[in-house]
Coordinates of C-alpha atoms in Angstrom, one line a residue:
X1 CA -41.1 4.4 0.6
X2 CA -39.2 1.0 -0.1
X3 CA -36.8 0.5 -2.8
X4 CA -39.0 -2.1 -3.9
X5 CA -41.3 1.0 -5.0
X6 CA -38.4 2.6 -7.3
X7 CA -40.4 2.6 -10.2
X8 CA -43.5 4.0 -9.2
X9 CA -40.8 6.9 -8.0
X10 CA -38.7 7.1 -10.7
X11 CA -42.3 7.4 -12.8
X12 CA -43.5 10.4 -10.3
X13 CA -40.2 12.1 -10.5
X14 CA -39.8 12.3 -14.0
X15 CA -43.5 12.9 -14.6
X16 CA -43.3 16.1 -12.5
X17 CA -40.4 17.1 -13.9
X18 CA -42.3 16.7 -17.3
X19 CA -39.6 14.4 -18.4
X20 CA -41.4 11.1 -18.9
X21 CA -41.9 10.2 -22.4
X22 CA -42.7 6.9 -21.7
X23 CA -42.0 6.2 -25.0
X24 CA -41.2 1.9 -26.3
X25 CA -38.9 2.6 -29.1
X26 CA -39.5 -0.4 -31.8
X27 CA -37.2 -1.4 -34.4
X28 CA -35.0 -3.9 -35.6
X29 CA -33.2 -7.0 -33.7
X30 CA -30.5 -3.8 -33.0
X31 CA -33.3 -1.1 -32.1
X32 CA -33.4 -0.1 -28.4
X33 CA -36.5 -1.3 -26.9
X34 CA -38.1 -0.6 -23.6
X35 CA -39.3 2.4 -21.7
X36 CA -37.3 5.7 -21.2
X37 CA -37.7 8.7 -18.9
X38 CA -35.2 10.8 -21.0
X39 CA -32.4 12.4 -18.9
X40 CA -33.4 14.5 -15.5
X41 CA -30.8 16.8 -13.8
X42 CA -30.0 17.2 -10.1
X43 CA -31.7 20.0 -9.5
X44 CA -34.8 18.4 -11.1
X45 CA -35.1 15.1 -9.5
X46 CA -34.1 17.2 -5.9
X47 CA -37.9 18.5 -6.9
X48 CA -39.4 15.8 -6.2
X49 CA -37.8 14.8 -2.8
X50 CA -38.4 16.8 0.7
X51 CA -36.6 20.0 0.5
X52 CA -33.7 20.2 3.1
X53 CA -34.1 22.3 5.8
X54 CA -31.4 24.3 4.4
X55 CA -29.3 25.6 2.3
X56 CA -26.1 27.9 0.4
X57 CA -28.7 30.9 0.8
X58 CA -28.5 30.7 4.5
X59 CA -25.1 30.0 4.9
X60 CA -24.5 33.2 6.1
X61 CA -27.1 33.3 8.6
X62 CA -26.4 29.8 9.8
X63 CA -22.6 30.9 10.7
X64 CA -23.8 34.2 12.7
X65 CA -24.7 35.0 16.0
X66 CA -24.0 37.7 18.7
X67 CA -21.2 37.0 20.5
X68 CA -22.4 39.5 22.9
X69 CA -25.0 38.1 23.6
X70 CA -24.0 34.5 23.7
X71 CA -23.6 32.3 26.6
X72 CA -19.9 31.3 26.8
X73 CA -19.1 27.7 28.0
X74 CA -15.4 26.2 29.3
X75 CA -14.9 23.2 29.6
X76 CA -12.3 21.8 32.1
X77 CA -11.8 18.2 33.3
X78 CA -13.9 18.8 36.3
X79 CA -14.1 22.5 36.2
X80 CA -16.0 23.5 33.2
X81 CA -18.0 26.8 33.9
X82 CA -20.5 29.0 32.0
X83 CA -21.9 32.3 32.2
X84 CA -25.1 31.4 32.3
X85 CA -26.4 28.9 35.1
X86 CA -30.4 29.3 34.1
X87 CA -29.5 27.7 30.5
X88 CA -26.4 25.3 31.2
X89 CA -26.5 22.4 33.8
X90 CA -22.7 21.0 34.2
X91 CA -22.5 18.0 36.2
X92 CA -19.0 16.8 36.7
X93 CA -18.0 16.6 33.3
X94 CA -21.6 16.2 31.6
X95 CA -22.1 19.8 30.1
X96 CA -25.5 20.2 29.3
X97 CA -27.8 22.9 27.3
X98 CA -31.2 23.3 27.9
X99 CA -32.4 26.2 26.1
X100 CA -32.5 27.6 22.9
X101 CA -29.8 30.4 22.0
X102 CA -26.2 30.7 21.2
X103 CA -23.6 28.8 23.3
X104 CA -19.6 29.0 22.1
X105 CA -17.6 26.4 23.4
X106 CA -13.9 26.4 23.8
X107 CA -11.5 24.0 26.2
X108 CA -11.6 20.5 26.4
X109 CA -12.9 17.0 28.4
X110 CA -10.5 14.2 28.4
X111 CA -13.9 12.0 29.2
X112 CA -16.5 14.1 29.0
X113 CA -20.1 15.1 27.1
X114 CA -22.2 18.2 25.9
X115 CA -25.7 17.6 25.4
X116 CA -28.2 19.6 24.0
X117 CA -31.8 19.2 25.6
X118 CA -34.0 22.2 24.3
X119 CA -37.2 21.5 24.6
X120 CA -38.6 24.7 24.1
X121 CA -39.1 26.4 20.1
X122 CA -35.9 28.0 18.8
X123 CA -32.9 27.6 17.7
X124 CA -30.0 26.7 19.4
X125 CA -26.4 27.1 18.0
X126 CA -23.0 25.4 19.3
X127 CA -20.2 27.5 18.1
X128 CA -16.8 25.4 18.9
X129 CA -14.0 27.6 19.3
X130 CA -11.2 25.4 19.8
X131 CA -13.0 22.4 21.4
X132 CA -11.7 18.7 22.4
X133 CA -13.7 16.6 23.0
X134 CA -13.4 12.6 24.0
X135 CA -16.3 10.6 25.7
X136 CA -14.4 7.2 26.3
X137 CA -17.7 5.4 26.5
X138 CA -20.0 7.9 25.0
X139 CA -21.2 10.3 22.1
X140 CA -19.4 13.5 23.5
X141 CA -21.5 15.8 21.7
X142 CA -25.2 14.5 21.3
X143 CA -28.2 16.4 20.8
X144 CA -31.5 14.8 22.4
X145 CA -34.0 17.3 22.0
X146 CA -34.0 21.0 19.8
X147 CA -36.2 22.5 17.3
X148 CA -33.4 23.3 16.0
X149 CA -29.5 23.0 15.9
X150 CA -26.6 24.4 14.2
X151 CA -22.9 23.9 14.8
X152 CA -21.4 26.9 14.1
X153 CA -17.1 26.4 13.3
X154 CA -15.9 29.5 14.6
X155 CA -13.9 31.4 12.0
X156 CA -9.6 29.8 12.5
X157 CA -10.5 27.5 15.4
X158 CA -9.7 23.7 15.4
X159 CA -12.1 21.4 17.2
X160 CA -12.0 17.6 17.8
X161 CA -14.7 15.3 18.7
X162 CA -13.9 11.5 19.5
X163 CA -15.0 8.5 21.0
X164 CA -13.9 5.5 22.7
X165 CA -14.8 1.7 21.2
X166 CA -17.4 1.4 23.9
X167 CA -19.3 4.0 22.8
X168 CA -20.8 2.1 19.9
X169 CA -21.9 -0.9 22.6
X170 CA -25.7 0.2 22.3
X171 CA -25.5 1.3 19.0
X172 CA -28.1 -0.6 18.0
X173 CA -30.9 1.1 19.7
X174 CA -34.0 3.0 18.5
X175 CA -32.5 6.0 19.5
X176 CA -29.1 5.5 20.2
X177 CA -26.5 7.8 19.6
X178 CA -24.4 5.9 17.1
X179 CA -22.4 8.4 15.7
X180 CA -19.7 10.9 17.4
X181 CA -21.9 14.1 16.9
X182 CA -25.4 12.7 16.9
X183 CA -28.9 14.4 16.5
X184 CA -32.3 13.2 17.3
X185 CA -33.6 16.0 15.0
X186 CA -32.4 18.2 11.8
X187 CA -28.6 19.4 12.2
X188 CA -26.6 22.0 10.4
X189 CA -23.3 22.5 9.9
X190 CA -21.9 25.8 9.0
X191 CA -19.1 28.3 9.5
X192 CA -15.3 28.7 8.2
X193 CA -13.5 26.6 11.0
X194 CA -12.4 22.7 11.3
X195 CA -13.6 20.2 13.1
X196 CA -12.3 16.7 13.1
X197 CA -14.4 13.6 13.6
X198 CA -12.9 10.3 15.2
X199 CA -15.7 7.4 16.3
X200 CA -13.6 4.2 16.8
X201 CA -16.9 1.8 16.0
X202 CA -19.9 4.0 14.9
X203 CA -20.9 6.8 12.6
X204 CA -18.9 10.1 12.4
X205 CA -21.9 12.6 12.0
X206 CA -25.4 11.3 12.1
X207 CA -28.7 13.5 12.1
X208 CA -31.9 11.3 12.8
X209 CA -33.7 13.4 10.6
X210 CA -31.8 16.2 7.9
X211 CA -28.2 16.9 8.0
X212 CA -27.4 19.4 6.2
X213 CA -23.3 21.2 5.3
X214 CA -23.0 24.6 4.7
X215 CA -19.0 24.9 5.1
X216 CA -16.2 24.1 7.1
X217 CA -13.1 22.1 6.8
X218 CA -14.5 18.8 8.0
X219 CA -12.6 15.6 8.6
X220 CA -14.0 12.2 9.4
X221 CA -12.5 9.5 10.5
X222 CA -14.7 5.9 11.9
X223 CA -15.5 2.5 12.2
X224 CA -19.0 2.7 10.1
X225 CA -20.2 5.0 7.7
X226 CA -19.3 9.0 7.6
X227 CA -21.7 11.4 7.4
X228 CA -25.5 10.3 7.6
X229 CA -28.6 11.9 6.9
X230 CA -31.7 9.3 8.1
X231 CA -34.2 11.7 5.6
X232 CA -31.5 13.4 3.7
X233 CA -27.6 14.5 3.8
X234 CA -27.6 17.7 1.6
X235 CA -23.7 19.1 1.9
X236 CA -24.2 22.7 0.0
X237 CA -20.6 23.6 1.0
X238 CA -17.6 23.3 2.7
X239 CA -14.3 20.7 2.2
X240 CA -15.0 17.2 3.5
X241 CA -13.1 14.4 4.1
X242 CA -14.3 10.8 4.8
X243 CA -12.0 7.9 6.0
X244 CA -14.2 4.9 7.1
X245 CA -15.1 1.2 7.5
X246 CA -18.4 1.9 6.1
X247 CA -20.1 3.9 3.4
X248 CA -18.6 7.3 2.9
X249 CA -22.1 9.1 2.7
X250 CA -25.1 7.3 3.5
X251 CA -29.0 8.2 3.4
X252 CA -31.1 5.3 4.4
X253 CA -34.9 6.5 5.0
X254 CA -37.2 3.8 3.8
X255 CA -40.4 4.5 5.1
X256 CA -41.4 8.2 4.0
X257 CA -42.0 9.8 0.7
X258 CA -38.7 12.1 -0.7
X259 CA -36.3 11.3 1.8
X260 CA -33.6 8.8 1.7
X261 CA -31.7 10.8 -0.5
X262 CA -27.8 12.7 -0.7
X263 CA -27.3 15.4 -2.3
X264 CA -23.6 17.4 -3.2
X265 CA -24.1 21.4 -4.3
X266 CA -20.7 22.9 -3.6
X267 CA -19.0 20.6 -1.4
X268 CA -15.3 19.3 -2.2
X269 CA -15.9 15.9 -0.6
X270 CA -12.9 13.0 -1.1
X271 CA -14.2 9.8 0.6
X272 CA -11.9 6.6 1.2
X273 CA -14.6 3.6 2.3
X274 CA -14.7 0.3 2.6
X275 CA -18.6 0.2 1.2
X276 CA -20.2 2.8 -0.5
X277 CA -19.0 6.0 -1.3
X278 CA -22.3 7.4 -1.2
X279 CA -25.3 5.2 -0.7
X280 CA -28.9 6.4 -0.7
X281 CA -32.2 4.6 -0.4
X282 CA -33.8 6.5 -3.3
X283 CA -31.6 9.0 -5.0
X284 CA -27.9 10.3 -5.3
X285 CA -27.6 13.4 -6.8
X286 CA -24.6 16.0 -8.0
X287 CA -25.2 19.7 -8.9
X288 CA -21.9 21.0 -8.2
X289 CA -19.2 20.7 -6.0
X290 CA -16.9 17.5 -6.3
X291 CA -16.5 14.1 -5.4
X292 CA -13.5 11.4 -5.0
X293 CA -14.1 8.3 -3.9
X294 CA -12.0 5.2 -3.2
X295 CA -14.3 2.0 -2.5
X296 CA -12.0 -0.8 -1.0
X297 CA -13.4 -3.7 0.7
X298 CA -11.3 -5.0 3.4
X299 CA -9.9 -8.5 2.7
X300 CA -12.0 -10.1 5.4
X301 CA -14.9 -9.2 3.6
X302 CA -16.8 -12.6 2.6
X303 CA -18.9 -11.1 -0.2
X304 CA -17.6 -7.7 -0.7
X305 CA -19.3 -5.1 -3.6
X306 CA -17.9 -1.7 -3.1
X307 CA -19.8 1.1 -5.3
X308 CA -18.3 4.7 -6.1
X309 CA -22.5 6.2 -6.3
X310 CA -25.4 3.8 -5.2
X311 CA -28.5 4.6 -5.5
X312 CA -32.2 2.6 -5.1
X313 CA -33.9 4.9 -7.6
X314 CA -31.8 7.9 -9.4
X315 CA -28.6 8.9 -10.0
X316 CA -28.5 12.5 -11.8
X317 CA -25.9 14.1 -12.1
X318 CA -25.4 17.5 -14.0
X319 CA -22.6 19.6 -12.9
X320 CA -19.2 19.4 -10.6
X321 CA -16.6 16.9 -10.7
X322 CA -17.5 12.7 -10.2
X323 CA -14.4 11.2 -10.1
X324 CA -14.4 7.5 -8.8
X325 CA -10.6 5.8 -8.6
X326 CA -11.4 2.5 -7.3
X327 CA -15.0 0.2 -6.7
X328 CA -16.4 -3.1 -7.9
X329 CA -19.2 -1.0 -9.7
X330 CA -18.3 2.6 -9.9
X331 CA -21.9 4.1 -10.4
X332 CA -25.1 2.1 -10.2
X333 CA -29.1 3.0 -9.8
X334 CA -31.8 2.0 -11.4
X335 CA -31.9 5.6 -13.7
X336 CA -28.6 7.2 -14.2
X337 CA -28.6 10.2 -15.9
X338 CA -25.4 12.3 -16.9
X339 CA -26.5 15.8 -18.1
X340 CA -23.1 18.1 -17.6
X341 CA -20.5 17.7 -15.4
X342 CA -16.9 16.0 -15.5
X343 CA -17.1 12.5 -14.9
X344 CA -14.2 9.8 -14.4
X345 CA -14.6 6.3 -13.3
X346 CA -12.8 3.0 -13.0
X347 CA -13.9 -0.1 -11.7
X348 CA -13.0 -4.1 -11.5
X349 CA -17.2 -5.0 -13.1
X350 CA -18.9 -2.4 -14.2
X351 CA -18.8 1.3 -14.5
X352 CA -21.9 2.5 -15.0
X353 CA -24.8 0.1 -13.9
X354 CA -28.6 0.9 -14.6
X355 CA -30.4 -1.6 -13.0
X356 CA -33.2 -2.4 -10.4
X357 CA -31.1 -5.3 -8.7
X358 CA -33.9 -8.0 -9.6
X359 CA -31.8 -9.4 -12.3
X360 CA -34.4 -12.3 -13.0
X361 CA -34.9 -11.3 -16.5
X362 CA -33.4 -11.3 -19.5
X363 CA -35.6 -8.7 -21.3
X364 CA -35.4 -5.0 -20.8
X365 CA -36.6 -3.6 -17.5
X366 CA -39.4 -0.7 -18.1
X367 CA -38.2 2.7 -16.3
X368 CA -34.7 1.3 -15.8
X369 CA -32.2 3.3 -17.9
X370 CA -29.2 5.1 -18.8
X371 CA -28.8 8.5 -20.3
X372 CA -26.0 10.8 -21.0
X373 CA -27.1 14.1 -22.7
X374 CA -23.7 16.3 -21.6
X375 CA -20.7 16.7 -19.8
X376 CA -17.5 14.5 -20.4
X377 CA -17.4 10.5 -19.4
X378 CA -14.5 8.6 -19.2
X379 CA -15.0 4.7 -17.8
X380 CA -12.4 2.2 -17.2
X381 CA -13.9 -0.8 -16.6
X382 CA -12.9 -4.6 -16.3
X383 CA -16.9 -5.6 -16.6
X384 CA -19.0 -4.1 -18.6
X385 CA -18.0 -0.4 -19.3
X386 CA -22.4 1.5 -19.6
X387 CA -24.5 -2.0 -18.8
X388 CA -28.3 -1.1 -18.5
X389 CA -30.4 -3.9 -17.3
X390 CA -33.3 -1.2 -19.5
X391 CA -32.2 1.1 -22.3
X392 CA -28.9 3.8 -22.7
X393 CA -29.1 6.6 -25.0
X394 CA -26.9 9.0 -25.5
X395 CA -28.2 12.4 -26.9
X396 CA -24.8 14.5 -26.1
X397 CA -21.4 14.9 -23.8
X398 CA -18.3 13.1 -24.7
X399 CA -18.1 9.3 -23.7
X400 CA -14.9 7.2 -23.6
X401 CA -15.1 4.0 -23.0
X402 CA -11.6 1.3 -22.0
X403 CA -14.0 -1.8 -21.5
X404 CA -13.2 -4.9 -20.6
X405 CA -10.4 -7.4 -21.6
X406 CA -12.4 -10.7 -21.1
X407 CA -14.9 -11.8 -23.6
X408 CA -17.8 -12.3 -20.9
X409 CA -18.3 -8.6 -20.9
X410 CA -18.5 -5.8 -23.2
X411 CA -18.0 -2.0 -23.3
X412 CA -21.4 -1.5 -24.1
X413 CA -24.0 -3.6 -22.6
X414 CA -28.1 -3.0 -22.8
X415 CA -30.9 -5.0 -22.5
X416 CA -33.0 -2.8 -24.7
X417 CA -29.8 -1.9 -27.1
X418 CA -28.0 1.7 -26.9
X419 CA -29.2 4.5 -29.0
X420 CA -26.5 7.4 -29.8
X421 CA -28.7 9.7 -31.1
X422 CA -26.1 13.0 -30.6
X423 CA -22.5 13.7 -28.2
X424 CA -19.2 11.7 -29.3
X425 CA -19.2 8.2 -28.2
X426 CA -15.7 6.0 -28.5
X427 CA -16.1 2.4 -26.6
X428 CA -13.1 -0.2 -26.5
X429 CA -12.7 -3.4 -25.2
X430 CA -12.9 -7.6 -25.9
X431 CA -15.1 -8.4 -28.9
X432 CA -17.0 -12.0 -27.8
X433 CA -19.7 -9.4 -26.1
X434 CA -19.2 -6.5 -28.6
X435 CA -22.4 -4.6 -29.1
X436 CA -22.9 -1.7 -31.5
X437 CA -25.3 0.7 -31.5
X438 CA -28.8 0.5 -31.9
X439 CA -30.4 0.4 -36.1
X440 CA -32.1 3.7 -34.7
X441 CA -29.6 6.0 -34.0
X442 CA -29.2 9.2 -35.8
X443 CA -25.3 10.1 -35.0
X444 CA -23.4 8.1 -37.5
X445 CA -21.4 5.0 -36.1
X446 CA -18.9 2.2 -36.7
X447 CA -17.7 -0.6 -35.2
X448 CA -14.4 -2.6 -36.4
X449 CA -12.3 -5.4 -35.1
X450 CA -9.0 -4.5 -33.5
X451 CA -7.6 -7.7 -33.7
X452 CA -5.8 -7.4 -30.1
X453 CA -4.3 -4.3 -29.8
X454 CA -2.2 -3.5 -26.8
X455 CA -2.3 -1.2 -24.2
X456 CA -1.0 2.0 -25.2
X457 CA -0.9 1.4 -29.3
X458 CA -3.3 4.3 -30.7
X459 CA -6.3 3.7 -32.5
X460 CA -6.9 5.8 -34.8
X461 CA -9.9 6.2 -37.5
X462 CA -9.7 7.6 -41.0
X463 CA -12.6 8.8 -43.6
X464 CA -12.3 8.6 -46.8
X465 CA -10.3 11.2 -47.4
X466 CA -7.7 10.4 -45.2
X467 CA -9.0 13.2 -42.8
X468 CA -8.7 11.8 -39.1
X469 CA -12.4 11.4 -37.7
X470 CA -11.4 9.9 -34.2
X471 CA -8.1 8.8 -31.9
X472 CA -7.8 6.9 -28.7
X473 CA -4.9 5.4 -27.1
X474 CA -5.7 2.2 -25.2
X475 CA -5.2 2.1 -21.4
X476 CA -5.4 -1.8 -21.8
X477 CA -5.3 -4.5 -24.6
X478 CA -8.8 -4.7 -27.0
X479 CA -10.5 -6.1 -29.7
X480 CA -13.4 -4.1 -31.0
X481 CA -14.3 -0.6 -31.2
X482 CA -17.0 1.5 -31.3
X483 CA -17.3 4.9 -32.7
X484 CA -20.5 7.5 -32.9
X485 CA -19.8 11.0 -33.3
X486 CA -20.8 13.9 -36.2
X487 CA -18.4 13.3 -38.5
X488 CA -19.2 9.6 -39.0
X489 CA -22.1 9.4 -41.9
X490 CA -23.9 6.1 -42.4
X491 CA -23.4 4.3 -45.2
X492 CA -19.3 5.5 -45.8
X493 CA -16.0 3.9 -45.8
X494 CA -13.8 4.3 -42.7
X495 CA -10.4 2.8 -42.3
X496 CA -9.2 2.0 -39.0
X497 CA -5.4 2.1 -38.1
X498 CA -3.5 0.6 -34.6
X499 CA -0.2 2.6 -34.3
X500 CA -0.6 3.5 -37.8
X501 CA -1.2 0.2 -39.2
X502 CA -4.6 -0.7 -41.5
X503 CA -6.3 -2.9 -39.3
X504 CA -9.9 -2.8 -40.9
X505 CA -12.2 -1.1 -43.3
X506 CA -15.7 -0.8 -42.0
X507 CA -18.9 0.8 -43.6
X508 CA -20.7 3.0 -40.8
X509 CA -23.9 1.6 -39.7
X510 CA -22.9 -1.7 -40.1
X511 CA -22.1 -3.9 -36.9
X512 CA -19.4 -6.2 -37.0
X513 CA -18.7 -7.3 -33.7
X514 CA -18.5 -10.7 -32.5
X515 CA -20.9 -11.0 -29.5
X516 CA -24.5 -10.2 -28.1
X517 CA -26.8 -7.4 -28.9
X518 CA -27.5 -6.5 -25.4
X519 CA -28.1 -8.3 -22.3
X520 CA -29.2 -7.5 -18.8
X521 CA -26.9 -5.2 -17.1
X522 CA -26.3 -6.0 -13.1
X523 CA -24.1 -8.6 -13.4
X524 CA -21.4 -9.0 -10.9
X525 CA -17.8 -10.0 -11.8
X526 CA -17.8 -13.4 -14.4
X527 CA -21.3 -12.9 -15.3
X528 CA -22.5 -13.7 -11.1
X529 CA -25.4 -11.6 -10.4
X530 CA -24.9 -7.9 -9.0
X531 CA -24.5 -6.2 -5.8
X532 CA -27.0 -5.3 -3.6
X533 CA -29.3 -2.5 -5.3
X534 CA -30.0 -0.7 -1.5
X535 CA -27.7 0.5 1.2
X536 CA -27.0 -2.6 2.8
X537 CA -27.3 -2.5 6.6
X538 CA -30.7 -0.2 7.2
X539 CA -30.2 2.4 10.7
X540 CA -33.2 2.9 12.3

């Protein structure tokens, strides 16, 4: 499956999920227009992708073995030794496995390599028990051939796999072992030890087909991206942490259908890149767990876009913590649907970006979208704070908004208009783009003028009565507000107030900013177009 295919998967996904209303909501000049699949959790857009080959269930199964029964392995600069020659072939400092069963390494190679060539049915499962491992010009642990493999962390034990700069020399390669721990097939991590992860050029962890997390205390440190998945990087548990060139988290299958996706269930994952945070072909998903991502190009980056979430089809997420401190565009795909969950994001364009990439249109994109039925939102954003290249509605959750200071961008930005039709919405930021809601929505709204109001003076808004019905402070200077939540009724008088001081009197409903309805989201900073839509630099 191509990205160029995301909406006929976007369509299937939501249609088996029995979410696609496929609905073209008319109206007004202000009414949203264009084609909505309504919101879609985690767990129900992970439906419609290939189920990993694990996970949280078998955690504990994953981790096990019988130490009795395993086949022990020492390494030794030129004296490993195992207790079972008929299964292990060691060949100077080239350790390798051959059948399925349980191995548990301990010791170390200054230069060496363990490879696992099983090419019989079973599993077989490393446990590293205090292992250190460098290949200077090599992957030193690589798995060629298995039915199946899982790296068991032994319970307290620190391990260390690293590589030398050569080792990323044929990294380019059909099958070349581009990553630090590298598997032709489906790998699993599991168990309650560390391991730590250093690849001076190429990937951390890569599995050529599923990689899946179970636990551990993983850390990651390398040229290119973290941990990748080719079909799917599922990480159900376990505390992860990414320091890389690349993207933090990366699934990049193009060719088959439900794969190219990442999922986070449980995982504490903190990822410093200079790409992506996490970048997936087709979807990036968040059921639980947590998330912290800083997205930095380095300076010798000629064009650079650094995203917090990117994602060629869906980004769902409902549950955990999403917290993105630094990107160009924090979160972008061409769905992005916010159901529950905590999420905080900040950003030099936009923060939230629904959009298919094309950006050769000015109307609204059919099947592109955001929608935010729960959880709590906060965006600070110097471009456009929710831009949809389709629709946004908002059905519930809490959404705060700092938007933009410059006038080319607003805090709200649709192609197809946003409809608040439930949740508490407050949006801030310059006034030359300011759109309001949508004619259509049923939560009651205002928008005002701000005049400029510095950063830190607090807005406040007042019903008739004098009883407060919202309060922000501003993180940065802005000009217009926005303002949908149950205690606003159409039609009333509202007074707004900056540090206490009558700024405006508005009548809710009625739109008063000074910009746009709408436009196309997917703009990159001053209005140029956006970043690229897939992962950038397809592995094969």
């Amino acid at each position: 499956m191509t990205t160029l295919n995301w909406k006929r998967r976007v369509a299937a996904s939501t249609a088996a999920a029995g979410l696609l209303l496929l609905a073209a909501c008319g109206g007004g000049d202000d009414a949203a227009q264009g084609t909505t699949t309504g919101a879609v959790s985690a767990q129900q857009a992970l439906a419609d992708n290939a189920a990993p080959h694990a996970d949280r269930d078998d955690a504990e199964d994953a981790a096990g073995y019988d130490a009795a029964s395993a086949t022990t392995i020492t390494l030794d600069d030129g004296a490993s030794t195992t207790s079972d020659d008929s299964a292990v072939a060691i060949d100077g400092d080239t350790v390798t496995i051959g059948a399925a069963g349980a191995y548990v390494l301990s010791g170390s190679l200054r230069d060496g390599q363990v490879v696992v060539a099983s090419e019989g049915d079973g599993e077989v499962k490393l446990v590293l028990d205090g292992v250190d491992i460098t290949s200077e010009s090599d992957s030193p642990l690589v798995v060629t051939q298995a039915d199946e493999t899982t790296v068991v962390l032994a319970e307290g034990s620190q391990n260390k796999l690293a590589d030398g700069a050569d080792s990323a020399a044929d990294d380019e390669g059909e099958d070349a072992a581009n990553a630090t721990l590298w598997s032709s097939d489906d790998l699993t991590i599991a168990g309650d030890g560390a391991l730590t992860v250093t690849s001076q050029a190429a990937d951390g962890i890569t599995a050529k087909d599923g990689l899946v997390v179970l636990g551990g205390e993983i850390s990651v440190e390398a040229g290119d991206d973290g941990l990748r998945g080719k079909d799917y990087l599922a990480l159900d548990g376990g505390s992860i942490s990414i320091t890389v060139g690349g993207d933090g988290l990366k699934s990049d299958d193009d060719t088959d259908a439900g794969t190219g996706y990442v999922l986070i269930d449980g995982a504490a994952v903190t990822a410093d890149v200079g790409d992506d945070g996490v970048s997936a072909t087709t979807d990036v998903l968040v059921a639980s767990g947590s998330l912290d991502v800083t997205a930095t190009a380095p300076s010798t980056e000629e064009d650079p876009s650094p995203k917090g979430l990117n994602a060629g089809a869906v980004v769902a997420i409902s549950g955990g913590d999403v917290v993105v401190d630094e990107s160009e565009e924090a979160v972008q795909g061409a769905v992005v649907s916010i159901t529950d969950g905590t999420v905080d994001l900040t950003a030099t364009d936009d923060g939230i970006n629904a959009s298919s990439g094309s950006g050769e249109s000015m109307a609204a994109e059919d099947g592109v979208e955001l929608v935010i039925s729960g959880g709590t939102v906060t965006v600070d954003a110097e471009g456009d704070g929710l831009d949809s290249n389709g629709i946004t509605t908002i059905t519930g959750g809490t959404v705060v908004v700092d938007g933009p200071t410059r006038d080319g961008n607003g805090a709200l930005d649709a192609a197809g208009g946003t409809t608040v039709d439930g949740g508490s919405l407050l949006a801030v930021g310059s006034g030359g783009m300011a759109e309001a809601p949508a004619d259509g929505s049923e939560q009651g709204w205002l928008q005002a003028s701000l005049g400029t109001a510095a950063a830190g003076a607090t807005v406040t808004v007042l019903d008739a009565d004098g009883n407060e019905v919202a309060t922000h402070t501003l993180v940065k200077a802005a000009a217009n507000l926005v303002v949908a939540n149950d205690d606003i009724e159409a039609g009333e008088s509202y007074t707004v107030q900056v540090d206490g001081d009558e700024v405006a009197t508005v009548t809710a409903g009625e739109g008063t900013g000074g910009g746009m309805q709408g436009g196309p989201g997917g703009g990159g900073p001053e209005g140029r177009p956006g970043g690229d839509m897939a992962p950038p630099d397809r592995q094969r």
